[in-house]
CSV table of C-alpha atoms and ligand atoms in Angstrom, one decimal:
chain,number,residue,atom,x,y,z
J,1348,UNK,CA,18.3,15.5,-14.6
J,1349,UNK,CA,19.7,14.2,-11.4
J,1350,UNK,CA,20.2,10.5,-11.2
J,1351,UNK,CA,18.0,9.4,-8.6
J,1352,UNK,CA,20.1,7.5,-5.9
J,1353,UNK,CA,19.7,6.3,-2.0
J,1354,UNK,CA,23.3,6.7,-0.5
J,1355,UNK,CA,22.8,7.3,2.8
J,1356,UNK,CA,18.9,6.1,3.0
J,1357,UNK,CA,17.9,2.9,5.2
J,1358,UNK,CA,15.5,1.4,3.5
J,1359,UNK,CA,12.8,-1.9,5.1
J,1360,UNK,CA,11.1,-3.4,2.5
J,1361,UNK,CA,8.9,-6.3,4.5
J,1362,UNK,CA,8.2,-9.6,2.4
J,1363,UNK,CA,11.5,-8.9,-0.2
J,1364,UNK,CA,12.2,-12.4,-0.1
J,1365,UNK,CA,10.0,-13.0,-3.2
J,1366,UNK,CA,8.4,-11.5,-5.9
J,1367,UNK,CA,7.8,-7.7,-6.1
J,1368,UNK,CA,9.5,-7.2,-2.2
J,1369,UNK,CA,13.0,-9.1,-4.2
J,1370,UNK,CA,12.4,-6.9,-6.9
J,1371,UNK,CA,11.6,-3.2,-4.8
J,1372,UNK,CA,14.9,-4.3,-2.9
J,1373,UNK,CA,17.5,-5.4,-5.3
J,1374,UNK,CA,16.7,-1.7,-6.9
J,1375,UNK,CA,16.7,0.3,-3.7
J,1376,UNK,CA,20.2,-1.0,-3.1
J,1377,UNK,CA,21.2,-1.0,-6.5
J,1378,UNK,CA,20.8,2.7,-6.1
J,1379,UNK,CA,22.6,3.1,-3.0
J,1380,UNK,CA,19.8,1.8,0.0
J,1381,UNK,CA,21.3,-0.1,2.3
J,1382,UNK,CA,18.6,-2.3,2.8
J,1383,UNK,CA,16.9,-5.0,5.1
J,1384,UNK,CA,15.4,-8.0,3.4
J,1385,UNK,CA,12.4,-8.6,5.7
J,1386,UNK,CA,10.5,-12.1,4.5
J,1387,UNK,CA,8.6,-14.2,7.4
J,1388,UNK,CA,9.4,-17.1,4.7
J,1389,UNK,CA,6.1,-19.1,4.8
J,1390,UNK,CA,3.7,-19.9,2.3
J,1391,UNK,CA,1.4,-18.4,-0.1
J,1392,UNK,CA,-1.4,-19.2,2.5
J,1393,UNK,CA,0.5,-17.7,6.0
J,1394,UNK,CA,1.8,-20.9,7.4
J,1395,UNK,CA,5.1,-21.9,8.3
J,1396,UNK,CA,8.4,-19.9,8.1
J,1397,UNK,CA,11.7,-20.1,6.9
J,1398,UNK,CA,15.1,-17.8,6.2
J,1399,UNK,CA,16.2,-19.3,3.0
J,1400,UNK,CA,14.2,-16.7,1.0
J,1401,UNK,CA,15.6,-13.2,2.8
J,1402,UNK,CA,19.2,-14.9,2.8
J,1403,UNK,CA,18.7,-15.7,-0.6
J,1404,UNK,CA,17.7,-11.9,-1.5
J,1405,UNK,CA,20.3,-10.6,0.4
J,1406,UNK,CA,23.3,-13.0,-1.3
J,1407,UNK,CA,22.0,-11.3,-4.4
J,1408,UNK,CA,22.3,-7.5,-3.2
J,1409,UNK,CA,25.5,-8.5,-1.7
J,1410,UNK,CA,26.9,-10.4,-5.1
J,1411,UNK,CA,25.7,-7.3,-6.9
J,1412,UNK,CA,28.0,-4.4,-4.1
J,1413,UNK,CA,24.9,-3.7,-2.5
J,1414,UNK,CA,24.5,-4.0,1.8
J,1415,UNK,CA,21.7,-6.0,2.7
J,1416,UNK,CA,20.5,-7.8,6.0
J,1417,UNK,CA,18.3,-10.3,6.3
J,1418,UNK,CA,15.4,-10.2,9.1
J,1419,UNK,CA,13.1,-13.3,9.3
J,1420,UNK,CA,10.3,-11.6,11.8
J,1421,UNK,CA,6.9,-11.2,10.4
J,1422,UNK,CA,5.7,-7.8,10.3
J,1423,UNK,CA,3.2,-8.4,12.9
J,1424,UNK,CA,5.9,-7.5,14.9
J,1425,UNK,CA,7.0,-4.1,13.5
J,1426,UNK,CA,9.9,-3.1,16.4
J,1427,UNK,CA,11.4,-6.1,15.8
J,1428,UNK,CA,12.1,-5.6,12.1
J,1429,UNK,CA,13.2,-1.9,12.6
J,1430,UNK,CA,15.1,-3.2,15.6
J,1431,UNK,CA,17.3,-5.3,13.0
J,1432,UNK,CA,17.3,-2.0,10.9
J,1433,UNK,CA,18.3,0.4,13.7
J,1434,UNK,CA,20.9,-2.5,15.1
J,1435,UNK,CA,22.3,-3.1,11.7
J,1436,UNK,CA,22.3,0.7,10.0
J,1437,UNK,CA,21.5,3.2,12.8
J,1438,UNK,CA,18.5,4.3,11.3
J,1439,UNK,CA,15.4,3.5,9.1
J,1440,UNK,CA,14.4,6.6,6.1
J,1441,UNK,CA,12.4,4.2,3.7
J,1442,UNK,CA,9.7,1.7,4.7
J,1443,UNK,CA,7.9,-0.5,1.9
J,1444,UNK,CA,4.8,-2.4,3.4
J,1445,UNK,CA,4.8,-5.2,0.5
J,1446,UNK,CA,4.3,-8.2,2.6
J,1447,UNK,CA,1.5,-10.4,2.1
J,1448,UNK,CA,-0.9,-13.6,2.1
J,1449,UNK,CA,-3.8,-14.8,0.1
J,1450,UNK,CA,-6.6,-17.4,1.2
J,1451,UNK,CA,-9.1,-16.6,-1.7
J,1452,UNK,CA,-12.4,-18.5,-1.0
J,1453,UNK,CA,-16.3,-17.8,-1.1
J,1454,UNK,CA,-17.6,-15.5,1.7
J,1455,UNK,CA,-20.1,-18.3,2.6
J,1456,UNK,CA,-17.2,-20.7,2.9
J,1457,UNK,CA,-14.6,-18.6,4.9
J,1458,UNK,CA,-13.5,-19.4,8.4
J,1459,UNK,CA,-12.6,-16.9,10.7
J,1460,UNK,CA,-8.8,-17.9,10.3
J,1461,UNK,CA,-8.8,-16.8,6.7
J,1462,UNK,CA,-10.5,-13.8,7.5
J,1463,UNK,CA,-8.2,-12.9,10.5
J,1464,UNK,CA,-4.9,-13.8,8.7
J,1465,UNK,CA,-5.6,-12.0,5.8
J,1466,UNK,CA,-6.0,-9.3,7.9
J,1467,UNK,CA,-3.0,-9.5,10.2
J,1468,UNK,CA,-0.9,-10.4,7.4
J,1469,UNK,CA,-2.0,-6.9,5.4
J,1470,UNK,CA,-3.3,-4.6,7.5
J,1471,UNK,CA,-2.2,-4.9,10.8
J,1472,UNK,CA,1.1,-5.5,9.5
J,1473,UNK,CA,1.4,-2.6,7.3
J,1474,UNK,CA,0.2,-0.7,10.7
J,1475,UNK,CA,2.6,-2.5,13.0
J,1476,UNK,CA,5.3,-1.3,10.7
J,1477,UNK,CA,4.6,1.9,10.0
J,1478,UNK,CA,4.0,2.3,14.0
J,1479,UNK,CA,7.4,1.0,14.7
J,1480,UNK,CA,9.0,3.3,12.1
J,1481,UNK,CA,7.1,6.2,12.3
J,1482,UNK,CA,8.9,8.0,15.7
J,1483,UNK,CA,12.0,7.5,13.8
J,1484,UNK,CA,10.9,9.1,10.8
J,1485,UNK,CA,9.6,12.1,13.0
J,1486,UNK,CA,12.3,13.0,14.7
J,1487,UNK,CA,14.6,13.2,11.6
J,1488,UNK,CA,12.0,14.8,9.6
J,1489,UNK,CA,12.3,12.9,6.9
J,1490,UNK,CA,10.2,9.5,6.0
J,1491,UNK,CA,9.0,8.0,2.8
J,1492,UNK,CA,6.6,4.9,2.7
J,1493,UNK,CA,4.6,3.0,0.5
J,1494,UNK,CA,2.1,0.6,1.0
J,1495,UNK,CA,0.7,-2.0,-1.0
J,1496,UNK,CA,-2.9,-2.2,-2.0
J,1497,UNK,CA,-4.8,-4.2,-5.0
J,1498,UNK,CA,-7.5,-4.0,-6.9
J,1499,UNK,CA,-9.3,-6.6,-5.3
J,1500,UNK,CA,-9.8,-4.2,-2.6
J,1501,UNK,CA,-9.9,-1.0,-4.7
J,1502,UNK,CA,-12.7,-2.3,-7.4
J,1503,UNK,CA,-13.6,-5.7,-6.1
J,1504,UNK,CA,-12.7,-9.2,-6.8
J,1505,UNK,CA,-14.7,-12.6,-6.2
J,1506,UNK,CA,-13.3,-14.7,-3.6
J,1507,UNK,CA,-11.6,-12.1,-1.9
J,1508,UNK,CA,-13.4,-10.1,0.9
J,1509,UNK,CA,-10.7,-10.7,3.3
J,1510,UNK,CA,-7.8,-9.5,0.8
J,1511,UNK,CA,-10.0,-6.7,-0.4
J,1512,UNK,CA,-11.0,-5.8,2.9
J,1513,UNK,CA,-7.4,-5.8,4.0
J,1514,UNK,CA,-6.0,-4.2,1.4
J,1515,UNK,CA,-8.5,-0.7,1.3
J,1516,UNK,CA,-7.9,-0.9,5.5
J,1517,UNK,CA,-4.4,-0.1,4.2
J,1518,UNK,CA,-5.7,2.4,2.1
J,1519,UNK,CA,-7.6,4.0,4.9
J,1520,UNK,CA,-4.4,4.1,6.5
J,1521,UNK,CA,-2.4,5.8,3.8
J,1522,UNK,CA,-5.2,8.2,3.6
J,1523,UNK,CA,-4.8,9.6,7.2
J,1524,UNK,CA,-1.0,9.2,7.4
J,1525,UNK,CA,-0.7,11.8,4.6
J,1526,UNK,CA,-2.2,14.1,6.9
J,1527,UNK,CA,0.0,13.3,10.1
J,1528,UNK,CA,3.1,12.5,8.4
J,1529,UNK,CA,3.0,16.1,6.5
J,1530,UNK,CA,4.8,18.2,9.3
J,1531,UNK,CA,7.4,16.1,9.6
J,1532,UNK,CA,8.5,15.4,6.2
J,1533,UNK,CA,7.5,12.0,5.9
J,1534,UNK,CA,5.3,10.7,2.5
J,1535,UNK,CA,3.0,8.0,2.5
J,1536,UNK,CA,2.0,6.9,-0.9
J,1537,UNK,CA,0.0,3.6,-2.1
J,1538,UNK,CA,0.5,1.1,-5.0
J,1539,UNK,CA,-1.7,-1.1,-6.2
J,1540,UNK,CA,0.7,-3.6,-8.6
J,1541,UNK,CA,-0.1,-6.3,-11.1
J,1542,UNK,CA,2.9,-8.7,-11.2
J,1543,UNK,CA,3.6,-12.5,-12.4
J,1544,UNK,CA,4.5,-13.8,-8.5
J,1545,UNK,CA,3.7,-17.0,-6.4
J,1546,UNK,CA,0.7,-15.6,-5.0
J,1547,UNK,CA,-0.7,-14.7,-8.6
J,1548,UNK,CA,0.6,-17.7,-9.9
J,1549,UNK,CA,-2.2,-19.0,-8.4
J,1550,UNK,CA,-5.0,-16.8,-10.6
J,1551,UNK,CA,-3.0,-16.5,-13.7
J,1552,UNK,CA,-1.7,-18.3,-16.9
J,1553,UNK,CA,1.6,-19.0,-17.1
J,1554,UNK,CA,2.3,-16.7,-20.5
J,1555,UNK,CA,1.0,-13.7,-18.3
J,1556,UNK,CA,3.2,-14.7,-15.2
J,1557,UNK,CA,5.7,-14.3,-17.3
J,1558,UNK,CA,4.8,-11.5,-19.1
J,1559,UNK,CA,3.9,-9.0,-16.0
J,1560,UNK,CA,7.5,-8.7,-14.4
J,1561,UNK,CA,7.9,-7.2,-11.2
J,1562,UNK,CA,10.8,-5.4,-12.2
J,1563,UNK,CA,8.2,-3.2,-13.9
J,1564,UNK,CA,6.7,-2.1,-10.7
J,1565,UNK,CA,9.6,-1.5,-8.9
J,1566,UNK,CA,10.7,2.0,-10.6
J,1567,UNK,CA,7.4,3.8,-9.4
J,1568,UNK,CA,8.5,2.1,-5.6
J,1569,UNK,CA,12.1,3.5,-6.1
J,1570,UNK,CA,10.7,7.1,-7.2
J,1571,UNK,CA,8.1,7.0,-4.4
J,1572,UNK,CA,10.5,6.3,-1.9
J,1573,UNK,CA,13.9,9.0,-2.9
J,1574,UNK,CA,14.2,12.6,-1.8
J,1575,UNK,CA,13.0,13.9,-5.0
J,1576,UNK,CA,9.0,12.7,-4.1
J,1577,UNK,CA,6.8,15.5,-3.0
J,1578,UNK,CA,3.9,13.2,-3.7
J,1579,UNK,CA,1.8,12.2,-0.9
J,1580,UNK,CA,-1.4,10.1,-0.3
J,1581,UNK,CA,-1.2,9.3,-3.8
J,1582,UNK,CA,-2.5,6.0,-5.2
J,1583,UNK,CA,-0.9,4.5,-8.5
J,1584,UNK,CA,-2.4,1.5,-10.5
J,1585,UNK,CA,1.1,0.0,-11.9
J,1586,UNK,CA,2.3,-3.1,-14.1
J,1587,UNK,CA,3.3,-4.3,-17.1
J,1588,UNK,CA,4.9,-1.1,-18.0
J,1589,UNK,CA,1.6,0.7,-17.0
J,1590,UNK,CA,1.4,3.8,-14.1
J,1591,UNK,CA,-1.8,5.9,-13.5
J,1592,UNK,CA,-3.2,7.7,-10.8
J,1593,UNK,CA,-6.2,6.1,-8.8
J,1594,UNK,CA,-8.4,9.1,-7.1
J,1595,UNK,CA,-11.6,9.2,-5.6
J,1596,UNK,CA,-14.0,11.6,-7.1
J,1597,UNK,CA,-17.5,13.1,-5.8
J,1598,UNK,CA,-20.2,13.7,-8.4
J,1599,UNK,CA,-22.0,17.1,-8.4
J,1600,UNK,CA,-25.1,15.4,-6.8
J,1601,UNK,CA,-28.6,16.6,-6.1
J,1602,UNK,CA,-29.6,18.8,-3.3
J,1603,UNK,CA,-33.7,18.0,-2.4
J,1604,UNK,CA,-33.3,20.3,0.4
J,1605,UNK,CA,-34.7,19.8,4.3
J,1606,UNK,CA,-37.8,21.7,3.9
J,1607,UNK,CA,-40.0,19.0,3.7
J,1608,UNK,CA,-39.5,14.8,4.3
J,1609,UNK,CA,-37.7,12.9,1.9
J,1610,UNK,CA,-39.2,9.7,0.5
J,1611,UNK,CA,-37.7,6.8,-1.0
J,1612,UNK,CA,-39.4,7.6,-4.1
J,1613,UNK,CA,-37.6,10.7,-4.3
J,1614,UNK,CA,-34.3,8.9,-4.1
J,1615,UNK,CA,-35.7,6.8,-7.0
J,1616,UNK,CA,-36.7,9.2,-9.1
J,1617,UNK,CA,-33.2,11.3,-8.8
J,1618,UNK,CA,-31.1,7.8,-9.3
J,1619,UNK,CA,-29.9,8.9,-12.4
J,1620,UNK,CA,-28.9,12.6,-10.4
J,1621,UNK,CA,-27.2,10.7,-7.4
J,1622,UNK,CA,-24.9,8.1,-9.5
J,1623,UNK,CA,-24.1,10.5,-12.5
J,1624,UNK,CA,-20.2,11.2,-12.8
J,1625,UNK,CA,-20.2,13.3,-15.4
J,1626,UNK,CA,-19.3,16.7,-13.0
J,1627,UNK,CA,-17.5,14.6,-10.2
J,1628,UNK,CA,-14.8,16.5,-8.7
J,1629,UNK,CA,-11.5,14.4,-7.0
J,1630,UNK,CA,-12.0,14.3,-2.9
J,1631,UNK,CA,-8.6,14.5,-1.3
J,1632,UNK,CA,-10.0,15.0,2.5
J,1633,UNK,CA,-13.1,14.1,5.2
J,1634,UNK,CA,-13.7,17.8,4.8
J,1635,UNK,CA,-14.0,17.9,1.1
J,1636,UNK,CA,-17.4,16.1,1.7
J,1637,UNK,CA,-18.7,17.5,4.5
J,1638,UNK,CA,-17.8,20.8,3.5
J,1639,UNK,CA,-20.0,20.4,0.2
J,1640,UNK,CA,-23.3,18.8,2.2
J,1641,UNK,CA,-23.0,22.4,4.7
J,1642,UNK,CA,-22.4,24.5,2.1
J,1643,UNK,CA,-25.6,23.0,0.5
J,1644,UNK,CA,-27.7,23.5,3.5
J,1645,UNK,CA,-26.0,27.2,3.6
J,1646,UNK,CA,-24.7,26.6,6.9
J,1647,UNK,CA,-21.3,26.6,5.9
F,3038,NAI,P1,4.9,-12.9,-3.0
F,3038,NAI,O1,4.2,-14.1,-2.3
F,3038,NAI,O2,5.9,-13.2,-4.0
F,3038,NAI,O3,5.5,-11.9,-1.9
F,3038,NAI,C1,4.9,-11.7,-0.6
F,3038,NAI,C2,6.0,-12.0,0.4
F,3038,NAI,O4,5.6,-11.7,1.7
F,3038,NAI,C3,6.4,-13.5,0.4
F,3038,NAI,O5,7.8,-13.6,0.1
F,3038,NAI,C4,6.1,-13.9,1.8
F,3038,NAI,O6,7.0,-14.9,2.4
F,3038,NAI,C5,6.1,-12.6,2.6
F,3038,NAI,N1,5.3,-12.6,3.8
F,3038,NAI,C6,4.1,-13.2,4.0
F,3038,NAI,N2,3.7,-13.0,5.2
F,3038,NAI,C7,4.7,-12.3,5.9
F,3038,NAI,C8,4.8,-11.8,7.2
F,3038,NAI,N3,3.9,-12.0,8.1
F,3038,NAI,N4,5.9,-11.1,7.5
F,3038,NAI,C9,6.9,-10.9,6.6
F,3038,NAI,N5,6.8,-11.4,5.3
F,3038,NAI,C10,5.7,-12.1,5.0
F,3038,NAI,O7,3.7,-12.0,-3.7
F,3038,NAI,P2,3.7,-10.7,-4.5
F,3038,NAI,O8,2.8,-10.8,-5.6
F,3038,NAI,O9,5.1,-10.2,-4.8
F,3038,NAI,O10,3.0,-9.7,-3.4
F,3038,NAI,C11,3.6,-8.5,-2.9
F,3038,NAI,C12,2.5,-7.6,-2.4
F,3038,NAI,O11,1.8,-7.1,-3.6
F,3038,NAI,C13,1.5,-8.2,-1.6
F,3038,NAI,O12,1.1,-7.3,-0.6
F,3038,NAI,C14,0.3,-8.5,-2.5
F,3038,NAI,O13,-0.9,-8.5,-1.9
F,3038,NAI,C15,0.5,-7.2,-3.4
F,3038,NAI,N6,-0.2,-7.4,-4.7
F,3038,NAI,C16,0.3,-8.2,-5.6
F,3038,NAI,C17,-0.3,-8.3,-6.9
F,3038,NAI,C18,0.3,-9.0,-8.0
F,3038,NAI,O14,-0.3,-9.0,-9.1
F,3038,NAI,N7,1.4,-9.8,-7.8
F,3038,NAI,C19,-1.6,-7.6,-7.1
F,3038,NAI,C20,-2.0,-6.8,-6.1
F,3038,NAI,C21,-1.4,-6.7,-4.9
């Protein structure tokens, strides 16, 4: 088989100054990318910046053959990063949304500043990004991006309504761009990693920081993003040498027809109807659901 390889390709990867970003772009470039090193250079938390980190990365593509730039903005401001890509390679092909924040505290406690910097940070950068790349990526035809998403948003994590929430707004977003990206060539497709970085240093043991490199994720990135992907709006739970597909399933469900009122004793009494899995079938659009509920009522 065909090595897979990114001469040619542009690639942003946003927060590559650390962590799994460093990791996604050293490979990227070690395959050919010529690649921009986006990292704001703040803390785990969202304040303060600095270049250090994306020059850093860079030095180490660079020592290594590969072409690198760095580009310090955060990804609130999406034309600005592609503007570094445009003005430094002509063109942008590969977008990884992997920047990100944490403030992890009780709902009760949280102010509106962890809530809303969580959410820039995630979800309106992701969508800042991918707004600023996307007319590129449409007129060539060609676009591959993957965004970043956790289980704390996916399955649900204490501490973390602002990350969770965050990170399933991005899936959200994946989930429609699949749709409007399809004409045009351009793949959207969602990770959701486990990795030893500085923001999980803060949750895990050192042994398992060690143990859960981010060079382990970075493969499925690299795949995602090359010529060779048909996937799209796929989601991937990935680390630690683990990859499996995330879906969202429907189960067969009861009908209890319109005929006559429903009560909340109904409901009750079919619980065990309503929540069993056992027949669920995977839903891949809006009209996969709504399509079912009319063809139920034989309307459809
Ligand atoms: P990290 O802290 O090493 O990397 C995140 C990078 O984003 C940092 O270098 C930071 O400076 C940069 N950044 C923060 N705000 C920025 C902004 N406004 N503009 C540009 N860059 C900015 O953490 P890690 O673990 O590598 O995280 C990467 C992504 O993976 C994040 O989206 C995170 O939420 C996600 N993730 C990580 C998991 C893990 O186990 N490490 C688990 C689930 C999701």
């Amino acid at each position: 088989m065909a090595e897979i390889r990114f001469d040619g390709k542009v690639a942003i990867v946003t927060g590559a100054g650390g962590g799994l970003g460093r990791t996604h772009a050293l490979l990227l470039a070690a395959r050919g990318a010529r690649v921009v090193v986006n990292d704001l250079g703040g803390a785990t938390d969202g304040t303060g910046s600095g270049t250090t980190m994306a020059d850093q990365v860079c030095k180490e593509i660079k020592d290594a053959g590969g072409e690198a730039v760095p580009d310090f903005n955060s990804v609130l401001e999406g034309e600005k990063v592609v503007k570094t890509a445009v003005d430094s390679f002509g063109t942008v092909d590969i977008l990884v949304n992997n920047a990100g924040i944490l403030r992890d505290i009780s709902f009760m406690k949280q102010s509106d500043l962890d809530w809303k910097l969580v959410l820039d940070v995630h979800l309106n950068g992701s969508r800042n990004m991918t707004k600023a790349v996307f007319p590129i990526m449409r007129e060539k035809g060609y676009g591959r991006i993957v965004m970043t998403t956790s289980g704390a948003g996916l399955y649900g994590n204490f501490g973390q309504t602002n990350y969770g929430a965050a990170k399933m707004g991005i899936v959200g977003l994946a989930n429609v761009l699949k749709f409007e990206g399809a004409k045009y060539n351009i793949k959207v497709n969602t990770i959701a990693p486990i990795a030893g970085s500085r923001l999980t240093a803060q949750v895990m043991p050192p042994n398992l920081l060690e143990a859960l490199k981010p060079e382990y994720v970075s493969p499925l990135v690299a795949y995602l993003c090359s010529e060779q992907c048909e996937e799209t709006g796929m989601i991937f739970s990935v680390g630690g040498g683990y990859f499996s597909r995330v879906a969202y399933v429907e189960g067969e469900g009861v009908f209890l027809g319109t005929e006559k009122a429903i009560s909340a004793e109904d409901i009750r009494a079919n619980l065990d109807k309503i929540k069993d899995l056992s027949k669920a079938t995977e839903q891949t659009q809006a009209l996969d659901q709504s399509g079912k509920i009319l063809k139920l009522m034989k309307i459809a």
